[in-house]
Coordinates of C-alpha atoms and ligand atoms in Angstrom, one line a residue:
X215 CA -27.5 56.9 13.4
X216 CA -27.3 58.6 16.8
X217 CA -25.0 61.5 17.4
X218 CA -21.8 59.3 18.9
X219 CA -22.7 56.4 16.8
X220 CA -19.2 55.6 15.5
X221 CA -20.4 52.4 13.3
X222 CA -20.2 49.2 15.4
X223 CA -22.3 47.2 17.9
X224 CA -23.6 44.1 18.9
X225 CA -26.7 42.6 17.1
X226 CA -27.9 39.3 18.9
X227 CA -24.3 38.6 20.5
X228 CA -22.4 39.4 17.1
X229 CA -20.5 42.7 16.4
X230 CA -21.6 44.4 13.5
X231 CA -20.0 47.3 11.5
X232 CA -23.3 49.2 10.8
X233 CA -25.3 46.0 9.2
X234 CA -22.4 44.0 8.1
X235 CA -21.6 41.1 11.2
X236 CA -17.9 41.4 11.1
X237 CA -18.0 37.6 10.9
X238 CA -19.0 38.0 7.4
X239 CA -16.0 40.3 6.4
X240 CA -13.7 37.7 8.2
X241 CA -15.2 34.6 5.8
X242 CA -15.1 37.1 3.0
X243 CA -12.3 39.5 2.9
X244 CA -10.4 36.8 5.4
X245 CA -8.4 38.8 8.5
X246 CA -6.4 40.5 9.5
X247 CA -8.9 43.5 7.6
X248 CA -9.4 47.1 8.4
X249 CA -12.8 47.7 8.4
X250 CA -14.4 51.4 8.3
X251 CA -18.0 52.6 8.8
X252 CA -18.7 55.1 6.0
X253 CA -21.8 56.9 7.5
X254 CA -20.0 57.1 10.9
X255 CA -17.3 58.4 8.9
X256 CA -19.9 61.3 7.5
X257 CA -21.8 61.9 11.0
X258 CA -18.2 62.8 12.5
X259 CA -17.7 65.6 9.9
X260 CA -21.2 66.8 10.3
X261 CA -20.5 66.6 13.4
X262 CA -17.8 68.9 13.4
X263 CA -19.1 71.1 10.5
X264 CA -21.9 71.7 13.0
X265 CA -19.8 72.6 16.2
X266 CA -17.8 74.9 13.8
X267 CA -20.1 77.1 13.0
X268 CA -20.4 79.3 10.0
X269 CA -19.3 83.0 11.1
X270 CA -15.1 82.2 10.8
X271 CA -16.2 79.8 7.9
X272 CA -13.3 77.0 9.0
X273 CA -12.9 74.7 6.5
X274 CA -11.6 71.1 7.7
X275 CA -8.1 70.0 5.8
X276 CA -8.5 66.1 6.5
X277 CA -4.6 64.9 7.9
X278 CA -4.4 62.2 5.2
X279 CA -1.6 60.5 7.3
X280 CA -4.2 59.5 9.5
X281 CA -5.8 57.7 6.9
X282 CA -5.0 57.5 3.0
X283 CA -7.0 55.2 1.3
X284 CA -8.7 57.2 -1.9
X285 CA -12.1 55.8 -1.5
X286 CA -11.6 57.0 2.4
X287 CA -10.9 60.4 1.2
X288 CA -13.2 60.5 -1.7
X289 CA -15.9 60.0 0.7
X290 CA -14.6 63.3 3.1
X291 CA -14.6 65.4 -0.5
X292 CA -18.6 64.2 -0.7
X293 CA -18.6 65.6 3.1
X294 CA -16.9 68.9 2.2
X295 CA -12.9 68.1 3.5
X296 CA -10.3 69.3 1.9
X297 CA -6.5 67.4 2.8
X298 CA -3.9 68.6 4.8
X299 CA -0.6 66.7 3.3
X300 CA 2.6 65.9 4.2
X301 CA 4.5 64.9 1.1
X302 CA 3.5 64.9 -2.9
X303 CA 2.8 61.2 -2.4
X304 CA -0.3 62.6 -0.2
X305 CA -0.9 65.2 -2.7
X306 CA -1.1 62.2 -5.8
X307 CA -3.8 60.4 -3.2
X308 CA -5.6 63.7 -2.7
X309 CA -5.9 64.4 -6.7
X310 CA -6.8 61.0 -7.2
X311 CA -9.5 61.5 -4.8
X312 CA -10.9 64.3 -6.7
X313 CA -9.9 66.7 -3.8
X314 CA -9.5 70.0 -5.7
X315 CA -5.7 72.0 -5.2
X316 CA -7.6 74.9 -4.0
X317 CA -8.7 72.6 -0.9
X318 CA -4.9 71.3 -0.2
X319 CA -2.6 72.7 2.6
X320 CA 1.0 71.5 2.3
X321 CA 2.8 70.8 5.5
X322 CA 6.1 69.3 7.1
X323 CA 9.0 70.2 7.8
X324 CA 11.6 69.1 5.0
X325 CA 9.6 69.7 1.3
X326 CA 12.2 69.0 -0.9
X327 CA 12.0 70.9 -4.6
X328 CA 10.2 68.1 -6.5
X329 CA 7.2 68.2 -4.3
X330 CA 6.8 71.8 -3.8
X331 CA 6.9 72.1 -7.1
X332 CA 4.2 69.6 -7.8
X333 CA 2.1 71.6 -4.9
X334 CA 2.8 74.6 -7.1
X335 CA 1.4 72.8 -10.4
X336 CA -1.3 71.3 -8.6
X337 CA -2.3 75.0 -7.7
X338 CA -2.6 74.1 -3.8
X339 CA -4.6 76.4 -1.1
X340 CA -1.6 77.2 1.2
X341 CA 2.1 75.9 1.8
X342 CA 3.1 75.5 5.5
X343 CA 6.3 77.2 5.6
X344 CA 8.9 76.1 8.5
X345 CA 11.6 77.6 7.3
X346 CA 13.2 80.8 5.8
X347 CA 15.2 78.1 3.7
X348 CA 12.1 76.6 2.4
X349 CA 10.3 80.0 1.9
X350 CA 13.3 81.0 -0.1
X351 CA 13.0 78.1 -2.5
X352 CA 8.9 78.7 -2.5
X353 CA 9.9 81.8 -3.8
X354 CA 12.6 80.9 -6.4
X355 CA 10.4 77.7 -7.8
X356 CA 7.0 79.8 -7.9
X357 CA 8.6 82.6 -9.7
X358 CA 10.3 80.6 -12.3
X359 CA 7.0 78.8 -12.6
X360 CA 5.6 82.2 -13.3
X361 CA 3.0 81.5 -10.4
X362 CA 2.4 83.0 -7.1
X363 CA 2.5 80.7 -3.8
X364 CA 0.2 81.2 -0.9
X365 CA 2.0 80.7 2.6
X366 CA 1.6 80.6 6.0
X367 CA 4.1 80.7 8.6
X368 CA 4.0 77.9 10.9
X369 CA 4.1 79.1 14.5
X370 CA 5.8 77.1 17.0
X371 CA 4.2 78.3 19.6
X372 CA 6.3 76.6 22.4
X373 CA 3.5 75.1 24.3
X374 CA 3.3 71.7 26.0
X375 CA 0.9 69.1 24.3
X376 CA 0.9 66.8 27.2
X377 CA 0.8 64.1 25.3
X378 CA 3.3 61.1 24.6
X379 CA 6.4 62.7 23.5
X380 CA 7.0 61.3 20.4
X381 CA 3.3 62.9 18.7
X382 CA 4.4 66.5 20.6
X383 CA 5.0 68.7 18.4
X384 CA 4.7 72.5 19.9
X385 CA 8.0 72.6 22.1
X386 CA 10.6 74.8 21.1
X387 CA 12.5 72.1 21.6
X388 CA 10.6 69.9 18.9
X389 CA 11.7 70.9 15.5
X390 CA 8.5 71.9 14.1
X391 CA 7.6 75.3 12.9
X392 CA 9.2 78.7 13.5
X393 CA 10.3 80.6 16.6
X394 CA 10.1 83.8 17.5
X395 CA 13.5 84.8 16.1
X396 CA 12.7 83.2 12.9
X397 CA 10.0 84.4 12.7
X398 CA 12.1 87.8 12.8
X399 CA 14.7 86.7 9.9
X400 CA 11.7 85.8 7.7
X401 CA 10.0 89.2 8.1
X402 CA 13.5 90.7 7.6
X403 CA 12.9 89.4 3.7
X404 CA 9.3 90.6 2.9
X405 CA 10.3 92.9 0.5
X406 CA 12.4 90.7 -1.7
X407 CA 9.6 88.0 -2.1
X408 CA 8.1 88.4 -5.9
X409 CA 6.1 85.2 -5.8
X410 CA 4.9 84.4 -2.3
X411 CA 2.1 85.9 -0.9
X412 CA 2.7 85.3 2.9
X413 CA -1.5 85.8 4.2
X414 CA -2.0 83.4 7.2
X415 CA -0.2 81.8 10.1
X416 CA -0.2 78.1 11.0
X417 CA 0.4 75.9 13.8
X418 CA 0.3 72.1 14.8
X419 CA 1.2 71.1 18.5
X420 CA 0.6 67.8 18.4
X421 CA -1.7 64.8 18.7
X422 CA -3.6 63.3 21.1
X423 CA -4.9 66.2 22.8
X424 CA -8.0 65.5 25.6
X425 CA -7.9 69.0 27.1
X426 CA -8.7 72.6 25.9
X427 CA -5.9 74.5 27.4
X428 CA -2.9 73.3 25.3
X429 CA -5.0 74.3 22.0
X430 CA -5.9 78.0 24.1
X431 CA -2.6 78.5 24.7
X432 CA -1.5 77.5 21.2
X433 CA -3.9 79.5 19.5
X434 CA -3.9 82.9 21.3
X435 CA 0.0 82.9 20.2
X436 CA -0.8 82.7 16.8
X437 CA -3.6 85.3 17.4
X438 CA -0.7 87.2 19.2
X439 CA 1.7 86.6 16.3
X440 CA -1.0 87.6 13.4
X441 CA -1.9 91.0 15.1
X442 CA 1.6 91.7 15.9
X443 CA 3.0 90.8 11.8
X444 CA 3.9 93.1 9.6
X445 CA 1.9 91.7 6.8
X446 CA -2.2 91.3 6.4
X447 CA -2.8 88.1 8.0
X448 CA -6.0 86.9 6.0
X449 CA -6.2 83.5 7.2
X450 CA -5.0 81.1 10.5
X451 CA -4.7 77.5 10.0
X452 CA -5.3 76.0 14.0
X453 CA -3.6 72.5 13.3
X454 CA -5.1 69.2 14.3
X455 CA -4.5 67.1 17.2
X456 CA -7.7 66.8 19.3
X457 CA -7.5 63.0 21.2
X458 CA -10.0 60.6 20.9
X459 CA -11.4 57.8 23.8
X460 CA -8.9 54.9 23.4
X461 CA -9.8 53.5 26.7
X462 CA -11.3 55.3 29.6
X463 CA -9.5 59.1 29.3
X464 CA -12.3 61.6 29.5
X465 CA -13.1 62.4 26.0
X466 CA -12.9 66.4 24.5
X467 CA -15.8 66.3 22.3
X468 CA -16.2 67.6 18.8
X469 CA -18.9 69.4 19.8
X470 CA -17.0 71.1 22.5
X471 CA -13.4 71.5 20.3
X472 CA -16.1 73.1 17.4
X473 CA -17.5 75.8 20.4
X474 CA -13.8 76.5 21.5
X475 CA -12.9 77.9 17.8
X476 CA -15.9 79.3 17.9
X477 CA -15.3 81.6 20.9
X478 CA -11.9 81.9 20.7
X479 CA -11.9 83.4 17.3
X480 CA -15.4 85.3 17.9
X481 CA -15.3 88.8 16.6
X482 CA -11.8 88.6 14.9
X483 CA -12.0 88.6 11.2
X484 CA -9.8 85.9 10.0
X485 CA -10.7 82.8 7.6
X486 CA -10.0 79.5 9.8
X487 CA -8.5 76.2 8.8
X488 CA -8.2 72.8 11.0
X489 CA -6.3 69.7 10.4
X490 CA -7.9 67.1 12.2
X491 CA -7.5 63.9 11.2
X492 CA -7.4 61.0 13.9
X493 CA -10.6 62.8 15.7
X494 CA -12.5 62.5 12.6
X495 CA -11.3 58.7 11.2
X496 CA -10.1 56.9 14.1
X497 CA -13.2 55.7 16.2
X498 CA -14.8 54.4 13.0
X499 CA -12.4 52.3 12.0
X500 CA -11.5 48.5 13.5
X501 CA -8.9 45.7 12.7
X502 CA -10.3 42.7 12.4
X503 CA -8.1 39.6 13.3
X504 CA -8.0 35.7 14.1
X505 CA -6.9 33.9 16.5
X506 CA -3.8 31.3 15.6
X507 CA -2.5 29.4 18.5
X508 CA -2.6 29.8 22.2
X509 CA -0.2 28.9 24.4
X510 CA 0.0 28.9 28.3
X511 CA 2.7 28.9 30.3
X512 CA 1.9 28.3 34.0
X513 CA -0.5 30.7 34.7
X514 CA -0.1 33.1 32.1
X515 CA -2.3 32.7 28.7
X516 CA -1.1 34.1 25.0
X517 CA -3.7 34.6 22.5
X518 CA -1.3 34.7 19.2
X519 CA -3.5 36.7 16.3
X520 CA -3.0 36.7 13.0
X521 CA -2.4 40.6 13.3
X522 CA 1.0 41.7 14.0
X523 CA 2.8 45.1 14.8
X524 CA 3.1 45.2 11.6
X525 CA -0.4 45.6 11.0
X526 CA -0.8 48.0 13.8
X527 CA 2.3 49.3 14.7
X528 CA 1.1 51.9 17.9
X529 CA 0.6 49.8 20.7
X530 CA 4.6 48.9 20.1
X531 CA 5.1 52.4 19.1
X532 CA 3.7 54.2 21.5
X533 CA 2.5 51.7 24.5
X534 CA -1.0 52.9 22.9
X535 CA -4.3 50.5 23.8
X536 CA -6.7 49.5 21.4
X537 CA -9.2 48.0 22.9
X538 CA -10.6 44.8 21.9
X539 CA -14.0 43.4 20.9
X540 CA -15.5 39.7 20.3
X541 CA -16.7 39.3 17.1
X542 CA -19.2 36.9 18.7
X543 CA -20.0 37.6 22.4
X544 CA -19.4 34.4 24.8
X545 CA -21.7 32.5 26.6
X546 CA -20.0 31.8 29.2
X547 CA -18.8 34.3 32.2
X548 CA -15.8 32.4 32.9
X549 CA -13.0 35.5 31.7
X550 CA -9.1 34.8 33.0
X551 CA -6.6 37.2 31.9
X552 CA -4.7 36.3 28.7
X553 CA -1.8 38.3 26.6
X554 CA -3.1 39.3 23.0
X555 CA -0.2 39.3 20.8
X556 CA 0.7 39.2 17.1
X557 CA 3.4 36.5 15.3
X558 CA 6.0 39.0 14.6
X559 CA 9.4 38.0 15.8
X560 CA 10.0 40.7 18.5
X561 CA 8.4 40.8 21.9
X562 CA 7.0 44.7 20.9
X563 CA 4.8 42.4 18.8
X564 CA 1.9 42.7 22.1
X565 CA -1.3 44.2 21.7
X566 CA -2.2 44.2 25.1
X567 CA -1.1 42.6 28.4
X568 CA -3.5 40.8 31.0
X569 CA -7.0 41.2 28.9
X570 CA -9.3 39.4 30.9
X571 CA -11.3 37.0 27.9
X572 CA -13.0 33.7 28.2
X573 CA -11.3 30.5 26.4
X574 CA -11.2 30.7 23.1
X575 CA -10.3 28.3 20.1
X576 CA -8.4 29.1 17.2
X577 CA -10.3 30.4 14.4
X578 CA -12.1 33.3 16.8
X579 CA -12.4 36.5 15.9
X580 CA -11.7 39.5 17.5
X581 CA -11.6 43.1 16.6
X582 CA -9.1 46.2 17.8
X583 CA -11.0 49.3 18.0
X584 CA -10.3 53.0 17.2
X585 CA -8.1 51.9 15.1
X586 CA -9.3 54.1 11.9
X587 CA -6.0 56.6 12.2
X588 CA -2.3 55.5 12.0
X589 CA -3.5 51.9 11.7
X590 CA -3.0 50.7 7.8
X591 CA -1.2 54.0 7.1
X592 CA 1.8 53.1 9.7
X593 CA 1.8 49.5 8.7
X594 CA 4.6 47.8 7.2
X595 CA 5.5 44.0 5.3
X596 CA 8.4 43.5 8.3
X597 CA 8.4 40.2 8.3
X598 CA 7.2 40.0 4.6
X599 CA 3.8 39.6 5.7
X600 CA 1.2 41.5 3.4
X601 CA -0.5 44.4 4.5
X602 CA -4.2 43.6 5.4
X603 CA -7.2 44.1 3.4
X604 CA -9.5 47.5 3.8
X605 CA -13.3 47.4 3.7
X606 CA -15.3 50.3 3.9
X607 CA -19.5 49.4 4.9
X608 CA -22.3 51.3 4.2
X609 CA -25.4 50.2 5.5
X610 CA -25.9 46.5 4.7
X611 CA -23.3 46.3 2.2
X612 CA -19.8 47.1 2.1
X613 CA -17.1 47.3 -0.4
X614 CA -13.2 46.1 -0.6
X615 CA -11.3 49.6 -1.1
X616 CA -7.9 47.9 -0.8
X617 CA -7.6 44.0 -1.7
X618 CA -5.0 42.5 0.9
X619 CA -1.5 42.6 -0.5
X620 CA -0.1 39.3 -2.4
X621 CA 3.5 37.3 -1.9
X622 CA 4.2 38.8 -5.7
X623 CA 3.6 42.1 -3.8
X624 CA 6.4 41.7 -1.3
X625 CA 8.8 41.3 -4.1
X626 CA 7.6 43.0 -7.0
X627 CA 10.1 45.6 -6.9
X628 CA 12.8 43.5 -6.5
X629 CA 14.3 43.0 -10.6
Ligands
LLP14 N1 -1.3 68.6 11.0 C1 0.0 68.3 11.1 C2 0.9 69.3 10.6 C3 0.4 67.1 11.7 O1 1.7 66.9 11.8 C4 -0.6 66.2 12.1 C5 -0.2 64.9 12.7 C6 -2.0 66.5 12.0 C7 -2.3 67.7 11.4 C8 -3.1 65.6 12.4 O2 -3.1 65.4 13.7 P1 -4.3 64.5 14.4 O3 -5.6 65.4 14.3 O4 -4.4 63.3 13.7 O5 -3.9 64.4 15.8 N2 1.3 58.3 14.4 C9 0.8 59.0 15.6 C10 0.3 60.3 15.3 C11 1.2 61.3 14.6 C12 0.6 62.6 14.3 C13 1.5 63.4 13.4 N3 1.0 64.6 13.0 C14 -0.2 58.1 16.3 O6 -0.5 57.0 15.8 O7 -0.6 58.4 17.4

């Protein structure tokens, strides 16, 4: 596999997930399907392992929001990741996956007593503390657990992601991390901490990112913050958030994010962590879907699929683009603009306005791409439809890693 091989092409007209035609997972697995290419998956991390460098040995935390299927994170253990969780319902997935506690960093913002205490029992790498409030409770929890924490302070740096407001993240108007003056009110209680060993800094600014400057920014602050704190700062956690291509934007490379930790952090002595998670799953990943119906109405066309905003919730979300492939390329050159939309009852439910596609029957399939991160992990039964199947290919054969949700699974909860 080349070096920006993500997993899927064409093979005599038909798209292919490595050597699996994705027609075959449709008459299989049946749509709508997530399918993931698992060496793809591998070349990305190599990828950035590679661009990384050795000398501030940065050790990849895999976002597991992005992406939580166990088998998809078992395989980024086999590729070195650790996980970077949000909640002690990432932290189950992570231990299921085999991912050690010593290669977990805890983050968000509201951590209620239950999960840090499970982060303390699981013996985890590094809370990612937001608030003196949630330091203080680190501290009580930890020491009647007889255990010492490891924490890092997340830095809001208040610097401008530029990217869509609702994945920024680094304002000091956002919530996230802590400012300057908190910053202060923590340091004020050094002394009184038994069981918290405060040795790194953190930040996250947000997602999306196509350009080097907002990281720079970001990450002199917390270089700022570190040599300026009045504890040893052993270790800086830089976040996630580097974009990937979802249509034409100009792509920030792994390569080229790997070379600007590199020389940022060149000469400083401090052990470096990164959170990446869409830049590492989401080209490699596609939703595979059917057409149902179509409709016209004067000289407007709607392809209706049988994969909804529930399935893929961030072109409604977010106005985000996935674009979209023929499973089977046409044979004729005759394209005319058409809306692709899903059956969910809401007019959100629209994958993309004006796609220019040939005519096509119900029955054909077609395939969303980039869709690896925030795709099955922000999807939803609204409408009681089950969530879709996941597949995960390797080479010539792939394997189900989540079977598609049942009608007993849309009510099993309900006594
Ligand atoms: N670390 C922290 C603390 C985060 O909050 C996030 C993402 C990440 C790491 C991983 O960021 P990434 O490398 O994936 O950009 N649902 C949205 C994205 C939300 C991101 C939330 N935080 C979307 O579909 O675009």
């Amino acid at each position: 596999m080349n070096k920006t091989d993500d997993g899927f092409s064409y093979l005599s007209g038909a798209l292919h997930c490595e050597g699996v035609p994705m027609a075959r997972i449709a008459e299989d697995v049946g749509t709508p399907t997530y399918v993931y290419s698992r060496n793809a998956l591998v070349n990305r991390v190599r990828r950035l392992q590679t661009a990384l460098g050795t000398e501030n040995a940065c050790q990849i935390y895999f976002a597991v929001k992005a992406c939580s299927n166990i088998h998809i994170l078992e395989v980024l253990r086999s590729a070195g990741c650790g996980a970077d969780i949000v909640s002690s319902g990432e932290l189950f997935r992570a231990s299921v996956a085999q991912i050690p506690g010593e290669l977990v960093v805890f983050s968000g913002i509201g951590k209620t007593e239950k999960e840090i205490s499970e982060g303390l029992k699981a013996g985890i790498h590094i809370f990612n503390v937001e608030s003196l409030a949630e330091l203080l409770t680190i501290e009580r929890l930890a020491y009647a657990a007889g255990t010492k924490a490891r924490v890092a302070l997340r830095v809001n740096p208040n610097v401008d992601a530029k990217t869509h407001p609702y994945i920024s993240t680094g304002l000091k108007k956002n919530k996230f991390g802590l400012a300057p003056s908190e910053l202060r009110e923590i340091y004020a209680h050094l002394e009184k901490l038994r069981a918290v060993n405060i040795c790194g800094l953190s930040c996250h600014i947000g997602s999306q990112i196509l350009n080097e400057a907002p990281f720079v920014k970001a990450w002199k602050e917390l270089i700022k913050t570190a040599q300026e704190a009045p504890f040893d700062v052993t270790y800086l956690d830089l976040g996630g958030g580097l974009g990937i291509r979802y249509q034409r934007e100009k792509e920030y490379s792994l390569e080229r994010f790997g070379a600007l930790v590199q020389k940022t952090f060149k000469g400083l002595n401090y052990k470096l962590g990164i959170e990446p998670g869409r830049s590492i799953i989401g080209p490699v990943g596609m939703l595979l879907s059917q057409l149902v119906v179509t409709k016209k109405r004067g000289s407007r066309g709607f392809y209706i699929l049988d994969a909804g905003m529930n399935d893929l919730l961030r072109p409604a979300l977010y106005g985000a683009t996935h674009l979209v492939s023929l499973v089977e390329l046409p044979k004729t050159r005759k394209f005319s603009p058409v809306d692709l939309v899903g059956p969910v009852c809401e007019s959100s439910d629209s994958f993309q306005t004006g796609v220019r596609l040939p005519a096509l029957k119900a029955g054909a399939l077609l395939a969303f791409g980039n869709a690896g991160a925030y795709g099955m992990t922000m999807s939803s039964q609204y409408n009681s439809r089950p969530r879709p199947a996941e597949v995960l290919v390797d080479g010539s054969s792939y394997q189900v890693i989540r079977t598609r949700e049942t009608y007993a699974d849309l009510i099993q909860r309900e006594l």
